[in-house]
Amino acid sequence: MVDTLKIANREFKSRLMVGTGKYPSNEIMVKALEESGAEVVTVAIRRVNLDPAKRGDRSKESLLDYIDLKKYTLLPNTAACYTAQDAIRTARLGREALGTELVKLEVIGDEKTLFPDNEALLEAAKVLVKEGFVVMPYTNDDPIMAKKLEDIGCAAVMPLAAPIGSGLGIRNPYNIRIILETVKVPVIVDAGVGTASDAAIAMELGCDGLLMNTGIAGAKDPIKMAMAMRLAVEAGRLAYLSGRIPMKLYATASSPIEGMIK
């Protein structure tokens, strides 16, 4: 049986989603996307040229010129939106221009920390769900908010591991575990993953997937890091499905003495 990630009516073999910002060049981004094995890539609606008539015009180069839309599913995001209304307008623009109901919903509450404004997030999510969007909200690691977002119809919840771009890894694995017990929709860790071990830990907790950008794009070698993240996600998922041994305070012999001939 193939272990796929299901979001609304879509299925993906890869559980790693990758962002498209901050790379040294678009050419490196393309190679990193390939090595990541990702099927879903995010694009910031407010930071790309959405006018199809201008694509291919190198004087007005667009990020979308470099993304193979036959290979990747676009996940537009509402990055840099600070109010519910701004996020709603931006999501509608993305749907109109890119022809997709998918949206990674972000409503930022603070410019310094980039933590989400959860009240505004919930407000925007209610509107977009009613309008038929497949809403995947970026939120903090609050189980109560995760449940509220599920209850209004969000297709997934995306709690942060740590502040965006911080690379600190999962700061509160206990809250992530509670979220996993609280909601039935996919839980996709978003923000704060810095290296492959962070990705493996998230997957070993039982998370359904990971979305990352800076951890790959900001590495000294983004292409190699993309491969490392892919392998870490795969290994972490396999370890979770395998069922790890319980942690114990004292040793347990690999070759037990019980039953040995004396």
PDB file of C-alpha atoms in Angstrom:
ATOM      1  CA  MET A   1       0.000   0.000   0.000  1.00  0.00           C
ATOM      2  CA  VAL A   2       1.378   3.390  -1.012  1.00  0.00           C
ATOM      3  CA  ASP A   3       1.750   5.804   1.909  1.00  0.00           C
ATOM      4  CA  THR A   4       0.388   9.041   0.480  1.00  0.00           C
ATOM      5  CA  LEU A   5      -0.354  12.452   1.932  1.00  0.00           C
ATOM      6  CA  LYS A   6      -4.021  13.311   1.400  1.00  0.00           C
ATOM      7  CA  ILE A   7      -5.170  16.935   1.459  1.00  0.00           C
ATOM      8  CA  ALA A   8      -8.823  17.437   0.613  1.00  0.00           C
ATOM      9  CA  ASN A   9      -9.306  15.493  -2.642  1.00  0.00           C
ATOM     10  CA  ARG A  10      -5.622  15.471  -3.607  1.00  0.00           C
ATOM     11  CA  GLU A  11      -2.939  12.872  -2.928  1.00  0.00           C
ATOM     12  CA  PHE A  12       0.822  13.308  -2.919  1.00  0.00           C
ATOM     13  CA  LYS A  13       3.614  10.768  -2.671  1.00  0.00           C
ATOM     14  CA  SER A  14       6.041  13.302  -1.220  1.00  0.00           C
ATOM     15  CA  ARG A  15       5.453  14.645   2.277  1.00  0.00           C
ATOM     16  CA  LEU A  16       7.911  17.501   1.777  1.00  0.00           C
ATOM     17  CA  MET A  17       6.642  20.824   0.471  1.00  0.00           C
ATOM     18  CA  VAL A  18       9.184  23.440  -0.532  1.00  0.00           C
ATOM     19  CA  GLY A  19       9.164  27.210  -0.824  1.00  0.00           C
ATOM     20  CA  THR A  20      10.556  29.210  -3.726  1.00  0.00           C
ATOM     21  CA  GLY A  21      12.049  32.272  -2.033  1.00  0.00           C
ATOM     22  CA  LYS A  22      15.535  33.275  -0.889  1.00  0.00           C
ATOM     23  CA  TYR A  23      17.544  31.100  -3.286  1.00  0.00           C
ATOM     24  CA  PRO A  24      20.831  32.509  -4.672  1.00  0.00           C
ATOM     25  CA  SER A  25      19.367  32.162  -8.169  1.00  0.00           C
ATOM     26  CA  ASN A  26      16.338  30.757  -9.923  1.00  0.00           C
ATOM     27  CA  GLU A  27      18.543  28.112 -11.526  1.00  0.00           C
ATOM     28  CA  ILE A  28      19.625  26.841  -8.105  1.00  0.00           C
ATOM     29  CA  MET A  29      16.003  26.888  -6.993  1.00  0.00           C
ATOM     30  CA  VAL A  30      15.026  24.633  -9.896  1.00  0.00           C
ATOM     31  CA  LYS A  31      17.747  22.108  -9.064  1.00  0.00           C
ATOM     32  CA  ALA A  32      16.890  22.192  -5.361  1.00  0.00           C
ATOM     33  CA  LEU A  33      13.225  21.542  -6.100  1.00  0.00           C
ATOM     34  CA  GLU A  34      14.216  18.533  -8.169  1.00  0.00           C
ATOM     35  CA  GLU A  35      16.458  17.102  -5.443  1.00  0.00           C
ATOM     36  CA  SER A  36      13.821  17.650  -2.764  1.00  0.00           C
ATOM     37  CA  GLY A  37      11.401  15.315  -4.488  1.00  0.00           C
ATOM     38  CA  ALA A  38       8.621  17.765  -3.584  1.00  0.00           C
ATOM     39  CA  GLU A  39       5.392  17.731  -5.527  1.00  0.00           C
ATOM     40  CA  VAL A  40       3.984  20.882  -3.911  1.00  0.00           C
ATOM     41  CA  VAL A  41       5.823  24.198  -4.078  1.00  0.00           C
ATOM     42  CA  THR A  42       4.715  27.449  -2.499  1.00  0.00           C
ATOM     43  CA  VAL A  43       4.741  30.844  -4.141  1.00  0.00           C
ATOM     44  CA  ALA A  44       4.109  34.150  -2.417  1.00  0.00           C
ATOM     45  CA  ILE A  45       1.254  35.710  -4.354  1.00  0.00           C
ATOM     46  CA  ARG A  46       2.357  39.252  -3.544  1.00  0.00           C
ATOM     47  CA  ARG A  47       5.931  38.659  -4.677  1.00  0.00           C
ATOM     48  CA  VAL A  48       5.515  37.132  -8.133  1.00  0.00           C
ATOM     49  CA  ASN A  49       4.448  38.474 -11.497  1.00  0.00           C
ATOM     50  CA  LEU A  50       1.023  36.882 -12.030  1.00  0.00           C
ATOM     51  CA  ASP A  51       0.352  38.424 -15.426  1.00  0.00           C
ATOM     52  CA  PRO A  52       0.560  35.584 -17.998  1.00  0.00           C
ATOM     53  CA  ALA A  53       1.106  38.104 -20.783  1.00  0.00           C
ATOM     54  CA  LYS A  54       4.379  39.193 -19.213  1.00  0.00           C
ATOM     55  CA  ARG A  55       5.791  35.726 -18.523  1.00  0.00           C
ATOM     56  CA  GLY A  56       8.684  34.828 -20.761  1.00  0.00           C
ATOM     57  CA  ASP A  57       9.630  38.502 -21.028  1.00  0.00           C
ATOM     58  CA  ARG A  58      13.097  38.443 -19.444  1.00  0.00           C
ATOM     59  CA  SER A  59      12.909  42.154 -18.778  1.00  0.00           C
ATOM     60  CA  LYS A  60       9.983  41.353 -16.505  1.00  0.00           C
ATOM     61  CA  GLU A  61      11.091  37.902 -15.392  1.00  0.00           C
ATOM     62  CA  SER A  62       8.708  35.937 -13.185  1.00  0.00           C
ATOM     63  CA  LEU A  63       9.425  33.154 -10.736  1.00  0.00           C
ATOM     64  CA  LEU A  64       6.694  31.193 -12.473  1.00  0.00           C
ATOM     65  CA  ASP A  65       8.818  31.051 -15.626  1.00  0.00           C
ATOM     66  CA  TYR A  66      11.051  28.570 -13.799  1.00  0.00           C
ATOM     67  CA  ILE A  67       8.431  26.247 -12.292  1.00  0.00           C
ATOM     68  CA  ASP A  68       7.241  23.303 -14.361  1.00  0.00           C
ATOM     69  CA  LEU A  69       3.497  23.362 -13.747  1.00  0.00           C
ATOM     70  CA  LYS A  70       3.174  19.872 -15.234  1.00  0.00           C
ATOM     71  CA  LYS A  71       5.480  18.568 -12.520  1.00  0.00           C
ATOM     72  CA  TYR A  72       4.585  20.652  -9.482  1.00  0.00           C
ATOM     73  CA  THR A  73       1.363  21.646  -7.760  1.00  0.00           C
ATOM     74  CA  LEU A  74       1.402  25.314  -6.856  1.00  0.00           C
ATOM     75  CA  LEU A  75       0.445  26.296  -3.320  1.00  0.00           C
ATOM     76  CA  PRO A  76      -0.059  30.073  -3.356  1.00  0.00           C
ATOM     77  CA  ASN A  77       0.507  31.714   0.013  1.00  0.00           C
ATOM     78  CA  THR A  78      -0.587  35.005   1.497  1.00  0.00           C
ATOM     79  CA  ALA A  79       2.818  35.928   2.908  1.00  0.00           C
ATOM     80  CA  ALA A  80       3.247  39.547   4.040  1.00  0.00           C
ATOM     81  CA  CYS A  81      -0.453  39.999   4.807  1.00  0.00           C
ATOM     82  CA  TYR A  82      -1.146  41.621   8.182  1.00  0.00           C
ATOM     83  CA  THR A  83      -4.956  41.769   8.186  1.00  0.00           C
ATOM     84  CA  ALA A  84      -7.699  39.285   7.460  1.00  0.00           C
ATOM     85  CA  GLN A  85      -9.060  41.398   4.616  1.00  0.00           C
ATOM     86  CA  ASP A  86      -5.635  41.716   3.018  1.00  0.00           C
ATOM     87  CA  ALA A  87      -5.145  37.934   3.177  1.00  0.00           C
ATOM     88  CA  ILE A  88      -8.613  37.312   1.715  1.00  0.00           C
ATOM     89  CA  ARG A  89      -7.989  39.686  -1.205  1.00  0.00           C
ATOM     90  CA  THR A  90      -4.589  38.145  -1.859  1.00  0.00           C
ATOM     91  CA  ALA A  91      -5.986  34.599  -1.816  1.00  0.00           C
ATOM     92  CA  ARG A  92      -8.680  35.584  -4.303  1.00  0.00           C
ATOM     93  CA  LEU A  93      -6.041  37.132  -6.565  1.00  0.00           C
ATOM     94  CA  GLY A  94      -3.995  33.937  -6.442  1.00  0.00           C
ATOM     95  CA  ARG A  95      -6.982  31.787  -7.335  1.00  0.00           C
ATOM     96  CA  GLU A  96      -7.890  34.022 -10.252  1.00  0.00           C
ATOM     97  CA  ALA A  97      -4.368  34.211 -11.644  1.00  0.00           C
ATOM     98  CA  LEU A  98      -3.154  30.676 -10.974  1.00  0.00           C
ATOM     99  CA  GLY A  99      -6.384  28.713 -11.309  1.00  0.00           C
ATOM    100  CA  THR A 100      -6.130  26.819  -8.028  1.00  0.00           C
ATOM    101  CA  GLU A 101      -8.313  26.591  -4.936  1.00  0.00           C
ATOM    102  CA  LEU A 102      -5.307  25.753  -2.768  1.00  0.00           C
ATOM    103  CA  VAL A 103      -4.035  28.456  -0.440  1.00  0.00           C
ATOM    104  CA  LYS A 104      -1.527  28.518   2.358  1.00  0.00           C
ATOM    105  CA  LEU A 105      -3.153  31.139   4.537  1.00  0.00           C
ATOM    106  CA  GLU A 106      -0.864  33.464   6.468  1.00  0.00           C
ATOM    107  CA  VAL A 107      -1.957  36.476   8.506  1.00  0.00           C
ATOM    108  CA  ILE A 108       1.073  37.892  10.275  1.00  0.00           C
ATOM    109  CA  GLY A 109       0.599  39.590  13.633  1.00  0.00           C
ATOM    110  CA  ASP A 110       4.057  40.978  14.295  1.00  0.00           C
ATOM    111  CA  GLU A 111       6.703  42.198  11.876  1.00  0.00           C
ATOM    112  CA  LYS A 112       9.656  41.255  14.083  1.00  0.00           C
ATOM    113  CA  THR A 113       8.722  37.704  15.069  1.00  0.00           C
ATOM    114  CA  LEU A 114       6.409  36.943  12.122  1.00  0.00           C
ATOM    115  CA  PHE A 115       4.142  35.079  14.513  1.00  0.00           C
ATOM    116  CA  PRO A 116       0.601  34.625  13.182  1.00  0.00           C
ATOM    117  CA  ASP A 117      -2.346  36.748  14.251  1.00  0.00           C
ATOM    118  CA  ASN A 118      -4.625  33.852  15.113  1.00  0.00           C
ATOM    119  CA  GLU A 119      -7.800  35.913  15.527  1.00  0.00           C
ATOM    120  CA  ALA A 120      -7.385  37.411  12.061  1.00  0.00           C
ATOM    121  CA  LEU A 121      -6.327  34.020  10.705  1.00  0.00           C
ATOM    122  CA  LEU A 122      -9.534  32.411  11.918  1.00  0.00           C
ATOM    123  CA  GLU A 123     -11.589  35.271  10.467  1.00  0.00           C
ATOM    124  CA  ALA A 124      -9.944  34.960   7.059  1.00  0.00           C
ATOM    125  CA  ALA A 125     -10.137  31.170   7.066  1.00  0.00           C
ATOM    126  CA  LYS A 126     -13.910  31.227   7.682  1.00  0.00           C
ATOM    127  CA  VAL A 127     -14.454  33.440   4.643  1.00  0.00           C
ATOM    128  CA  LEU A 128     -12.162  31.499   2.320  1.00  0.00           C
ATOM    129  CA  VAL A 129     -13.541  28.090   3.308  1.00  0.00           C
ATOM    130  CA  LYS A 130     -17.060  29.340   2.503  1.00  0.00           C
ATOM    131  CA  GLU A 131     -15.764  30.518  -0.880  1.00  0.00           C
ATOM    132  CA  GLY A 132     -14.525  27.036  -1.715  1.00  0.00           C
ATOM    133  CA  PHE A 133     -10.816  27.423  -1.043  1.00  0.00           C
ATOM    134  CA  VAL A 134      -8.753  24.492   0.212  1.00  0.00           C
ATOM    135  CA  VAL A 135      -7.326  26.380   3.179  1.00  0.00           C
ATOM    136  CA  MET A 136      -4.038  25.360   4.793  1.00  0.00           C
ATOM    137  CA  PRO A 137      -3.428  27.860   7.605  1.00  0.00           C
ATOM    138  CA  TYR A 138      -0.061  28.781   9.106  1.00  0.00           C
ATOM    139  CA  THR A 139      -0.636  28.965  12.853  1.00  0.00           C
ATOM    140  CA  ASN A 140       1.245  28.711  16.110  1.00  0.00           C
ATOM    141  CA  ASP A 141       1.614  25.437  18.003  1.00  0.00           C
ATOM    142  CA  ASP A 142      -1.653  25.922  19.895  1.00  0.00           C
ATOM    143  CA  PRO A 143      -3.885  22.812  19.985  1.00  0.00           C
ATOM    144  CA  ILE A 144      -6.989  24.916  20.694  1.00  0.00           C
ATOM    145  CA  MET A 145      -6.476  27.063  17.615  1.00  0.00           C
ATOM    146  CA  ALA A 146      -5.665  23.998  15.530  1.00  0.00           C
ATOM    147  CA  LYS A 147      -9.002  22.461  16.520  1.00  0.00           C
ATOM    148  CA  LYS A 148     -10.896  25.677  15.744  1.00  0.00           C
ATOM    149  CA  LEU A 149      -9.322  25.799  12.295  1.00  0.00           C
ATOM    150  CA  GLU A 150     -10.278  22.184  11.652  1.00  0.00           C
ATOM    151  CA  ASP A 151     -13.831  22.797  12.875  1.00  0.00           C
ATOM    152  CA  ILE A 152     -14.435  25.612  10.379  1.00  0.00           C
ATOM    153  CA  GLY A 153     -13.336  23.402   7.495  1.00  0.00           C
ATOM    154  CA  CYS A 154      -9.612  23.921   6.937  1.00  0.00           C
ATOM    155  CA  ALA A 155      -8.065  21.065   4.951  1.00  0.00           C
ATOM    156  CA  ALA A 156      -4.930  20.926   7.118  1.00  0.00           C
ATOM    157  CA  VAL A 157      -3.245  22.806   9.938  1.00  0.00           C
ATOM    158  CA  MET A 158       0.306  24.097   9.694  1.00  0.00           C
ATOM    159  CA  PRO A 159       1.789  24.817  13.128  1.00  0.00           C
ATOM    160  CA  LEU A 160       5.177  26.463  13.309  1.00  0.00           C
ATOM    161  CA  ALA A 161       8.124  24.550  14.735  1.00  0.00           C
ATOM    162  CA  ALA A 162       9.889  27.825  15.556  1.00  0.00           C
ATOM    163  CA  PRO A 163       9.838  31.389  14.169  1.00  0.00           C
ATOM    164  CA  ILE A 164      10.004  31.666  10.372  1.00  0.00           C
ATOM    165  CA  GLY A 165      13.572  31.383   9.101  1.00  0.00           C
ATOM    166  CA  SER A 166      15.034  30.832  12.570  1.00  0.00           C
ATOM    167  CA  GLY A 167      16.317  27.301  11.970  1.00  0.00           C
ATOM    168  CA  LEU A 168      15.738  26.476  15.644  1.00  0.00           C
ATOM    169  CA  GLY A 169      13.915  23.222  14.960  1.00  0.00           C
ATOM    170  CA  ILE A 170      10.918  22.015  16.917  1.00  0.00           C
ATOM    171  CA  ARG A 171      10.892  24.039  20.130  1.00  0.00           C
ATOM    172  CA  ASN A 172       7.803  22.433  21.623  1.00  0.00           C
ATOM    173  CA  PRO A 173       7.350  18.819  20.509  1.00  0.00           C
ATOM    174  CA  TYR A 174       4.781  18.278  23.254  1.00  0.00           C
ATOM    175  CA  ASN A 175       2.357  20.791  21.777  1.00  0.00           C
ATOM    176  CA  ILE A 176       2.844  19.241  18.340  1.00  0.00           C
ATOM    177  CA  ARG A 177       1.966  15.844  19.826  1.00  0.00           C
ATOM    178  CA  ILE A 178      -1.173  17.267  21.407  1.00  0.00           C
ATOM    179  CA  ILE A 179      -2.180  18.835  18.082  1.00  0.00           C
ATOM    180  CA  LEU A 180      -1.723  15.437  16.430  1.00  0.00           C
ATOM    181  CA  GLU A 181      -4.085  13.941  19.007  1.00  0.00           C
ATOM    182  CA  THR A 182      -6.563  16.833  18.732  1.00  0.00           C
ATOM    183  CA  VAL A 183      -7.215  17.092  14.994  1.00  0.00           C
ATOM    184  CA  LYS A 184      -7.925  14.592  12.246  1.00  0.00           C
ATOM    185  CA  VAL A 185      -6.836  16.716   9.293  1.00  0.00           C
ATOM    186  CA  PRO A 186      -3.184  16.554   8.177  1.00  0.00           C
ATOM    187  CA  VAL A 187      -0.681  18.321  10.429  1.00  0.00           C
ATOM    188  CA  ILE A 188       2.109  19.888   8.395  1.00  0.00           C
ATOM    189  CA  VAL A 189       4.921  21.529  10.315  1.00  0.00           C
ATOM    190  CA  ASP A 190       5.732  24.909   8.825  1.00  0.00           C
ATOM    191  CA  ALA A 191       8.588  27.274   9.725  1.00  0.00           C
ATOM    192  CA  GLY A 192      11.701  26.890  11.840  1.00  0.00           C
ATOM    193  CA  VAL A 193      13.193  23.681  10.458  1.00  0.00           C
ATOM    194  CA  GLY A 194      16.922  24.218  10.030  1.00  0.00           C
ATOM    195  CA  THR A 195      18.495  20.904   9.144  1.00  0.00           C
ATOM    196  CA  ALA A 196      17.757  17.293   8.316  1.00  0.00           C
ATOM    197  CA  SER A 197      17.573  16.102  11.926  1.00  0.00           C
ATOM    198  CA  ASP A 198      14.814  18.670  12.605  1.00  0.00           C
ATOM    199  CA  ALA A 199      12.831  17.261   9.701  1.00  0.00           C
ATOM    200  CA  ALA A 200      13.296  13.689  10.897  1.00  0.00           C
ATOM    201  CA  ILE A 201      12.156  14.587  14.412  1.00  0.00           C
ATOM    202  CA  ALA A 202       8.994  16.227  13.102  1.00  0.00           C
ATOM    203  CA  MET A 203       8.136  13.157  11.065  1.00  0.00           C
ATOM    204  CA  GLU A 204       8.969  10.784  13.918  1.00  0.00           C
ATOM    205  CA  LEU A 205       6.441  12.659  16.052  1.00  0.00           C
ATOM    206  CA  GLY A 206       3.803  11.615  13.534  1.00  0.00           C
ATOM    207  CA  CYS A 207       3.419  14.804  11.531  1.00  0.00           C
ATOM    208  CA  ASP A 208       1.910  14.252   8.109  1.00  0.00           C
ATOM    209  CA  GLY A 209       4.324  16.514   6.295  1.00  0.00           C
ATOM    210  CA  LEU A 210       6.724  19.437   6.332  1.00  0.00           C
ATOM    211  CA  LEU A 211       6.882  22.745   4.528  1.00  0.00           C
ATOM    212  CA  MET A 212      10.189  24.544   4.458  1.00  0.00           C
ATOM    213  CA  ASN A 213      11.974  27.278   2.570  1.00  0.00           C
ATOM    214  CA  THR A 214      14.845  28.961   4.414  1.00  0.00           C
ATOM    215  CA  GLY A 215      16.298  25.694   5.723  1.00  0.00           C
ATOM    216  CA  ILE A 216      17.008  24.705   2.136  1.00  0.00           C
ATOM    217  CA  ALA A 217      17.361  28.019   0.307  1.00  0.00           C
ATOM    218  CA  GLY A 218      19.592  29.537   2.991  1.00  0.00           C
ATOM    219  CA  ALA A 219      22.004  26.592   3.220  1.00  0.00           C
ATOM    220  CA  LYS A 220      25.527  26.934   1.829  1.00  0.00           C
ATOM    221  CA  ASP A 221      24.581  24.292  -0.716  1.00  0.00           C
ATOM    222  CA  PRO A 222      20.798  24.401  -1.209  1.00  0.00           C
ATOM    223  CA  ILE A 223      20.832  21.519  -3.678  1.00  0.00           C
ATOM    224  CA  LYS A 224      22.529  19.109  -1.285  1.00  0.00           C
ATOM    225  CA  MET A 225      20.368  20.313   1.602  1.00  0.00           C
ATOM    226  CA  ALA A 226      17.248  19.675  -0.461  1.00  0.00           C
ATOM    227  CA  MET A 227      18.352  16.086  -0.921  1.00  0.00           C
ATOM    228  CA  ALA A 228      19.147  15.788   2.801  1.00  0.00           C
ATOM    229  CA  MET A 229      15.693  17.081   3.712  1.00  0.00           C
ATOM    230  CA  ARG A 230      14.028  14.634   1.353  1.00  0.00           C
ATOM    231  CA  LEU A 231      15.878  11.702   2.876  1.00  0.00           C
ATOM    232  CA  ALA A 232      15.198  12.930   6.411  1.00  0.00           C
ATOM    233  CA  VAL A 233      11.471  13.219   5.787  1.00  0.00           C
ATOM    234  CA  GLU A 234      11.393   9.745   4.276  1.00  0.00           C
ATOM    235  CA  ALA A 235      13.447   8.254   7.131  1.00  0.00           C
ATOM    236  CA  GLY A 236      11.427  10.000   9.817  1.00  0.00           C
ATOM    237  CA  ARG A 237       8.145   8.851   8.317  1.00  0.00           C
ATOM    238  CA  LEU A 238       9.393   5.264   8.024  1.00  0.00           C
ATOM    239  CA  ALA A 239      10.632   5.323  11.633  1.00  0.00           C
ATOM    240  CA  TYR A 240       7.239   6.608  12.809  1.00  0.00           C
ATOM    241  CA  LEU A 241       5.393   3.876  10.939  1.00  0.00           C
ATOM    242  CA  SER A 242       7.824   1.267  12.242  1.00  0.00           C
ATOM    243  CA  GLY A 243       7.163   2.072  15.902  1.00  0.00           C
ATOM    244  CA  ARG A 244      10.245   2.936  17.922  1.00  0.00           C
ATOM    245  CA  ILE A 245      11.247   1.057  21.044  1.00  0.00           C
ATOM    246  CA  PRO A 246      10.229   2.685  24.347  1.00  0.00           C
ATOM    247  CA  MET A 247      12.846   4.777  26.135  1.00  0.00           C
ATOM    248  CA  LYS A 248      14.085   3.251  29.388  1.00  0.00           C
ATOM    249  CA  LEU A 249      16.246   4.498  32.206  1.00  0.00           C
ATOM    250  CA  TYR A 250      18.346   1.332  32.433  1.00  0.00           C
ATOM    251  CA  ALA A 251      19.993  -0.964  29.923  1.00  0.00           C
ATOM    252  CA  THR A 252      18.297  -3.908  28.297  1.00  0.00           C
ATOM    253  CA  ALA A 253      20.723  -6.507  26.971  1.00  0.00           C
ATOM    254  CA  SER A 254      20.627  -7.155  23.239  1.00  0.00           C
ATOM    255  CA  SER A 255      21.361 -10.798  24.027  1.00  0.00           C
ATOM    256  CA  PRO A 256      19.216 -11.617  27.078  1.00  0.00           C
ATOM    257  CA  ILE A 257      20.668 -14.034  29.623  1.00  0.00           C
ATOM    258  CA  GLU A 258      17.325 -15.744  30.222  1.00  0.00           C
ATOM    259  CA  GLY A 259      17.317 -19.238  28.791  1.00  0.00           C
ATOM    260  CA  MET A 260      21.108 -19.395  28.390  1.00  0.00           C
ATOM    261  CA  ILE A 261      22.841 -22.673  29.300  1.00  0.00           C
ATOM    262  CA  LYS A 262      24.896 -22.314  32.463  1.00  0.00           C
TER     263      LYS A 262
END
